[in-house]
Coordinates of C-alpha atoms in Angstrom, one line a residue:
X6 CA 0.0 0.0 0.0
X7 CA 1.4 3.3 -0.4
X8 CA 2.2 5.5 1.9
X9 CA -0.8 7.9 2.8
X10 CA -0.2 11.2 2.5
X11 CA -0.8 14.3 4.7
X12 CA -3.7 15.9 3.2
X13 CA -5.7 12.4 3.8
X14 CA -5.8 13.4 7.6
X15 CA -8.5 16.2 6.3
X16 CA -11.1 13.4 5.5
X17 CA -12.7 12.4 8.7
X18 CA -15.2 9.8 8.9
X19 CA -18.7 10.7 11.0
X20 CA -21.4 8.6 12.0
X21 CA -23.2 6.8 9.6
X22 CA -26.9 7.7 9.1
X23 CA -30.0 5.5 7.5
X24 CA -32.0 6.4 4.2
X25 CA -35.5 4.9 4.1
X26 CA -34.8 1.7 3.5
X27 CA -32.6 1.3 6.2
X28 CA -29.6 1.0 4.4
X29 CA -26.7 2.9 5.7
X30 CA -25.7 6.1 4.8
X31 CA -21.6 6.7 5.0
X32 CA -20.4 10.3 5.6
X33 CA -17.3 11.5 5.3
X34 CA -16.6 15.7 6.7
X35 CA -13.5 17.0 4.6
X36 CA -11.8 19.4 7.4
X37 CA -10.1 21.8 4.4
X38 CA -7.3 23.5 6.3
X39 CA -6.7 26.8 4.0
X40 CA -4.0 28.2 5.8
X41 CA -1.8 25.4 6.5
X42 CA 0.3 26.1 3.2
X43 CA 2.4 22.9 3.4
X44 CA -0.7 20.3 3.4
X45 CA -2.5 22.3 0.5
X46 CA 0.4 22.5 -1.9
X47 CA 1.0 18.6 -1.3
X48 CA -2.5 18.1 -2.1
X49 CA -2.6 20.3 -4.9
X50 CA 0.4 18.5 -6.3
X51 CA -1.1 15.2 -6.2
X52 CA -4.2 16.4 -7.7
X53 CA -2.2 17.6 -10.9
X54 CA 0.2 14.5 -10.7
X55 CA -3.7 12.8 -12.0
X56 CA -3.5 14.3 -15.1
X57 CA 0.4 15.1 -15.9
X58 CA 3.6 14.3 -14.3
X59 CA 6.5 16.3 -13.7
X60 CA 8.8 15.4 -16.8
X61 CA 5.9 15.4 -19.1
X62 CA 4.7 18.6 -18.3
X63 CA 8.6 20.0 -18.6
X64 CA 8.6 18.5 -22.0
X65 CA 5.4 19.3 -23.7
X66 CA 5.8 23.3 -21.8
X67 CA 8.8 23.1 -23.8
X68 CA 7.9 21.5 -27.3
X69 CA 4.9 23.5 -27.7
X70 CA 6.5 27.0 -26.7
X71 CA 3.9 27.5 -23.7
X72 CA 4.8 30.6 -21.5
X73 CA 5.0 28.7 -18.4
X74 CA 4.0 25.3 -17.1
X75 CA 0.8 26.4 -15.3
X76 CA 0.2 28.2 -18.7
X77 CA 0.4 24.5 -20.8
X78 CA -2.2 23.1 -17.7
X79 CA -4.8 25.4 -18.6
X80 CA -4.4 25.3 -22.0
X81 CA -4.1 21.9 -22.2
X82 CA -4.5 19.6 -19.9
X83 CA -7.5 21.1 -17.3
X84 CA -10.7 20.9 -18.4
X85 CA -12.0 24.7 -19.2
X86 CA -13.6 26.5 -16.4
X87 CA -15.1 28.7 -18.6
X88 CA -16.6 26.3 -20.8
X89 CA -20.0 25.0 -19.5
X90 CA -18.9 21.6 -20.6
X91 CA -15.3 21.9 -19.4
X92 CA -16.9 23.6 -15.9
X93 CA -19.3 20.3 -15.7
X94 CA -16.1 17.8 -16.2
X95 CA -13.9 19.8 -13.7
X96 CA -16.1 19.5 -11.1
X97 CA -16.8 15.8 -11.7
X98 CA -13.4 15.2 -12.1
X99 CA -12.5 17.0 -9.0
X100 CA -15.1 14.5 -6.7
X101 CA -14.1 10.9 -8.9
X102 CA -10.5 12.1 -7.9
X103 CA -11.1 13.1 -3.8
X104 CA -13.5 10.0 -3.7
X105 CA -10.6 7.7 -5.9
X106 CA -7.8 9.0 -3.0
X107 CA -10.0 7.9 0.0
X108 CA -10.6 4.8 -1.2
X109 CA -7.2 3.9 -2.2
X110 CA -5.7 5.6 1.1
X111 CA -8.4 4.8 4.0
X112 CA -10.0 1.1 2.8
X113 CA -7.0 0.1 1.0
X114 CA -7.9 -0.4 -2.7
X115 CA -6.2 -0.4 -5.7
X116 CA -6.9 2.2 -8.3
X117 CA -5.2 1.4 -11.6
X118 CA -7.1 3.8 -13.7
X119 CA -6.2 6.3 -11.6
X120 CA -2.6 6.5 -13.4
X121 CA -4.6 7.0 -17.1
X122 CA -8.3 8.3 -16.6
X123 CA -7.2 11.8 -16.5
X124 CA -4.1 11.9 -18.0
X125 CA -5.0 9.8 -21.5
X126 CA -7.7 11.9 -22.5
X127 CA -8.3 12.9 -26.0
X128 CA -10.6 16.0 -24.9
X129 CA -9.5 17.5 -21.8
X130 CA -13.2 18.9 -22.1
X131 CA -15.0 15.8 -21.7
X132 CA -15.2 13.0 -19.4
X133 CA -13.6 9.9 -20.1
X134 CA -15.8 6.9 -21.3
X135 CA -16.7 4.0 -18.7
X136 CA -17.1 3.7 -14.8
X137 CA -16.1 6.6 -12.8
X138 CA -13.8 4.5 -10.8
X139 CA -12.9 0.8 -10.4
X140 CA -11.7 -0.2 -7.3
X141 CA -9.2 -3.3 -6.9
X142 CA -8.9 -5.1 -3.6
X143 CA -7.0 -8.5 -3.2
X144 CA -7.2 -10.8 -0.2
X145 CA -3.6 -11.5 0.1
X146 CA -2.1 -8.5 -1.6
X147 CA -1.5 -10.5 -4.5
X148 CA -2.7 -12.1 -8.0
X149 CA -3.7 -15.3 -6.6
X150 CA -7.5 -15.7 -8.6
X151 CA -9.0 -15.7 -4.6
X152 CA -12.8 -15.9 -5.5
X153 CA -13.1 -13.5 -2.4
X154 CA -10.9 -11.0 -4.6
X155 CA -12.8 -8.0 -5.0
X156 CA -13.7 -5.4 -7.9
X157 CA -15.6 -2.1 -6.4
X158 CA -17.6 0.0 -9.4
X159 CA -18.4 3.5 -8.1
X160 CA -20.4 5.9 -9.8
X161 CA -19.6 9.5 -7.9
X162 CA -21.4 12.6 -8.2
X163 CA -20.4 15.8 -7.2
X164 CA -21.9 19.7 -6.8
X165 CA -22.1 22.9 -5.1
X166 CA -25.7 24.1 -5.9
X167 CA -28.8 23.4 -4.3
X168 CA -29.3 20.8 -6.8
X169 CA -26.5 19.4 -5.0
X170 CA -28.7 18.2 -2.0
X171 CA -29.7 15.1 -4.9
X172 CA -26.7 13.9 -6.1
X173 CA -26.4 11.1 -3.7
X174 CA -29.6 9.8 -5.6
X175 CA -28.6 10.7 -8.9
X176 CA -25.3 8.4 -8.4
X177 CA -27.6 5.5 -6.8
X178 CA -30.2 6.3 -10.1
X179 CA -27.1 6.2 -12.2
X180 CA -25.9 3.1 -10.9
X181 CA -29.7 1.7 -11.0
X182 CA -30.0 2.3 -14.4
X183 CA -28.2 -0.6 -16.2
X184 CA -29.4 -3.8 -15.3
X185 CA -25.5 -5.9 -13.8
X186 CA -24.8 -6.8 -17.1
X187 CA -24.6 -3.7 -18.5
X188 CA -23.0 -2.3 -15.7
X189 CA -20.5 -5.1 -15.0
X190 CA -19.8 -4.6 -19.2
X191 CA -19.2 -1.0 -18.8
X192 CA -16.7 -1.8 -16.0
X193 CA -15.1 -4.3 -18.2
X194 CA -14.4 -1.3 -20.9
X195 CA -13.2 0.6 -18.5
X196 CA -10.4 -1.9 -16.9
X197 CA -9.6 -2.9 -20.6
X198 CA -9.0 0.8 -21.9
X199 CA -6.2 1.3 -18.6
X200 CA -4.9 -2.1 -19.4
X201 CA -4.1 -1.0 -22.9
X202 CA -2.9 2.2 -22.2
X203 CA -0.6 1.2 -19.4
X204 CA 1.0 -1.5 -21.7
X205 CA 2.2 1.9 -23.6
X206 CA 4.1 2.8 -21.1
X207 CA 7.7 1.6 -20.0
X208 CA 7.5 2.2 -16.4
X209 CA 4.4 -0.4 -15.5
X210 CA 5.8 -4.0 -14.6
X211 CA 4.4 -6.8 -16.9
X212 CA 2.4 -8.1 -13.3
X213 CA 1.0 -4.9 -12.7
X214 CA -0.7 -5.6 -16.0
X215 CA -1.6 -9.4 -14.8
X216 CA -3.5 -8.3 -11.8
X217 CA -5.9 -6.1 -13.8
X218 CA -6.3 -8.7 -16.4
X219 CA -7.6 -11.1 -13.6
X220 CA -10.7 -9.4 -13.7
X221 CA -11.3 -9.8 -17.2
X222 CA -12.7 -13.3 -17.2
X223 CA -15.5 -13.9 -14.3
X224 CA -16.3 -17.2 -15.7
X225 CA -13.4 -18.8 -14.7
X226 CA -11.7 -16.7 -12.5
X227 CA -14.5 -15.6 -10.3
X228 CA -14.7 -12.8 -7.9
X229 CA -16.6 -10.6 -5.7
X230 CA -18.5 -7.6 -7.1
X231 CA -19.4 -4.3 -5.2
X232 CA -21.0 -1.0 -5.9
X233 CA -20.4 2.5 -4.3
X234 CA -22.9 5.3 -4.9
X235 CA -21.1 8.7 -4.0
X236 CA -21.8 11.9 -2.8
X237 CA -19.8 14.8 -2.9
X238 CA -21.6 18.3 -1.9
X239 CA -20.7 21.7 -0.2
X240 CA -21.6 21.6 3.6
X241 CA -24.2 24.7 3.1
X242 CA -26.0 21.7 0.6
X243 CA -26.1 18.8 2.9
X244 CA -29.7 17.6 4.1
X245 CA -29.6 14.1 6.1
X246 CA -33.5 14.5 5.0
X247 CA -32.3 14.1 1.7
X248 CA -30.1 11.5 2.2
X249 CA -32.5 9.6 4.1
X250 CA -35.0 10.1 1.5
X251 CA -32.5 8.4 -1.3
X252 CA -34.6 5.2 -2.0
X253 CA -32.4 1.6 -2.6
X254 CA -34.9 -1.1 -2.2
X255 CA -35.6 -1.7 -6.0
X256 CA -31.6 -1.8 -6.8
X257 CA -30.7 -4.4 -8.7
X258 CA -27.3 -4.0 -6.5
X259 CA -28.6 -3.5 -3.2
X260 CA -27.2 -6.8 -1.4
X261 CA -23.6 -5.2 -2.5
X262 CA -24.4 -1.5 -3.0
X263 CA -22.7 1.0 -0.9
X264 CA -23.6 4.9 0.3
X265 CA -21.7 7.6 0.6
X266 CA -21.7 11.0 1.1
X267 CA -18.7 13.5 1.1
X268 CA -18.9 17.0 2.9
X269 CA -17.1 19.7 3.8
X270 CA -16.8 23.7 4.0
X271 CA -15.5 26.1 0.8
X272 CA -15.3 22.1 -1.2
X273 CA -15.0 24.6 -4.4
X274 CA -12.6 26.9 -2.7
X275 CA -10.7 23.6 -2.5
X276 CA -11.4 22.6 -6.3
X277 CA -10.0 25.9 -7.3
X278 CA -7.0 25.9 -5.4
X279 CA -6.1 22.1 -6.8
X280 CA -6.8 23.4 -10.0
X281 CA -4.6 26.3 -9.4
X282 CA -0.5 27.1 -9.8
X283 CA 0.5 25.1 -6.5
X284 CA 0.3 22.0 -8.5
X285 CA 3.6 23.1 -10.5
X286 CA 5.1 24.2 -6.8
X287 CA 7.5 21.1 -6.7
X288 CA 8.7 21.6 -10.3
X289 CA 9.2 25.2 -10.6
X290 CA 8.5 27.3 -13.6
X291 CA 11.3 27.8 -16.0

């Protein structure tokens, strides 16, 4: 597991709440500390590490005569804040990627797609095709084809409006909407695209590879399936009323369906920071 980083100490775990079917409700308060300069430029490195890393971003600054490197980031690489369809994918990116690090940091998952979903994009304007995230957990650490292995699919929402106060039940709706098949198939894509474009790369170890492809094949190398319906809203937006009100009896994926909900103060402050210049802050701009 890697080593959990400072900023992950902001995400503090609350207690659990029931919707109307008495299925539970996971919250999660994000404690944003603003003026503790050290955390938020880590964070906001990591955040752009997603989409870029450091010797790429030197080179393509360089090969496309870009002013600066925070200069190629916008231009290139963030979605557009002042598009309404680049605004729509930043924000969604912003909530796959908090909701991606607490899962791989606090229950221990493995998050392949995290090292190509933002950073093979064709359209930095649009969001890539597939689940939002897939979620890898072994039982022994290891590819051993343990039926008890695990594959999470997680369909995450995210907002800062009123309409905001729904989109726990727009990522269970979401989620609802394709019968497991179609789900399962879309999850399939998904681990097959980051399969093929990690094979591109010369730093990913044949085995790293292997244990993604052992979820290609549940026939005959079966494994658990989960589902996680998230959440993440500004605190002036969060209603338990509406939470509670978020119905999961008629899911197909209710026995294996998860809740959860992610809060905190000035969450757009935070977006717009992690979008911002800090995330060149360990390179420098030449």
């Amino acid at each position: 597991m890697k080593k959990k980083p400072t900023y992950m100490d902001c995400f503090c775990e609350v207690v659990p709440i029931k919707n109307i079917n008495n299925h539970e409700i996971e919250l999660v308060e994000i404690k944003v500390p603003f003026t503790n300069t050290s955390i938020i430029e880590n964070w906001a490195i990591s955040f752009r590490s997603k989409y870029i890393n450091n010797d790429d971003l030197r080179d393509m600054t360089e090969a496309t005569g870009i002013g600066s490197l925070f200069e190629y980031l916008i231009h290139y690489v963030y979605p557009d804040k002042d598009d309404q369809q680049g605004k729509i994918v930043r924000i969604g990116d912003f909530g796959e990627i908090l909701v991606a690090d607490y899962l791989m940091f606090v229950r221990d998952y493995w998050i392949p797609s995290l090292l190509t979903r933002y950073s093979s994009k064709q359209n930095k304007d649009r969001s890539t095709m597939g689940a939002d995230i897939f979620a890898i957990k072994f039982v022994d650490n290891m590819t051993s084809d343990n039926p008890e292995d695990e594959l999470c699919i997680c369909e995450v929402k995210t907002g800062f409006s009123k309409k905001a106060r729904y989109r726990l039940k727009d990522a269970v709706d979401d989620i609802n909407k394709d019968n497991v098949a179609e789900l399962d198939k879309r999850a399939s894509i998904s681990l097959a695209a980051t399969m093929i474009a990690l094979k591109k790369r010369n730093d990913i170890e044949a085995n790293f590879i292997d244990k993604i492809r052992r979820f290609q094949n549940p026939v005959e190398k079966p494994f658990k399936t989960s589902y996680l319906a998230a959440a993440v809203i500004d605190e002036t937006q969060l209603r338990e009323k509406n939470l509670m009100d978020v119905k999961t009896d008629s899911s197909p994926h209710r026995e294996q369906l998860g809740l959860i909900t992610f809060h905190g103060e000035n969450l757009k402050q935070l977006m717009n920071i992690l979008y911002g210049e800090l995330g060149v802050k360990n390179i420098g701009d030449k």
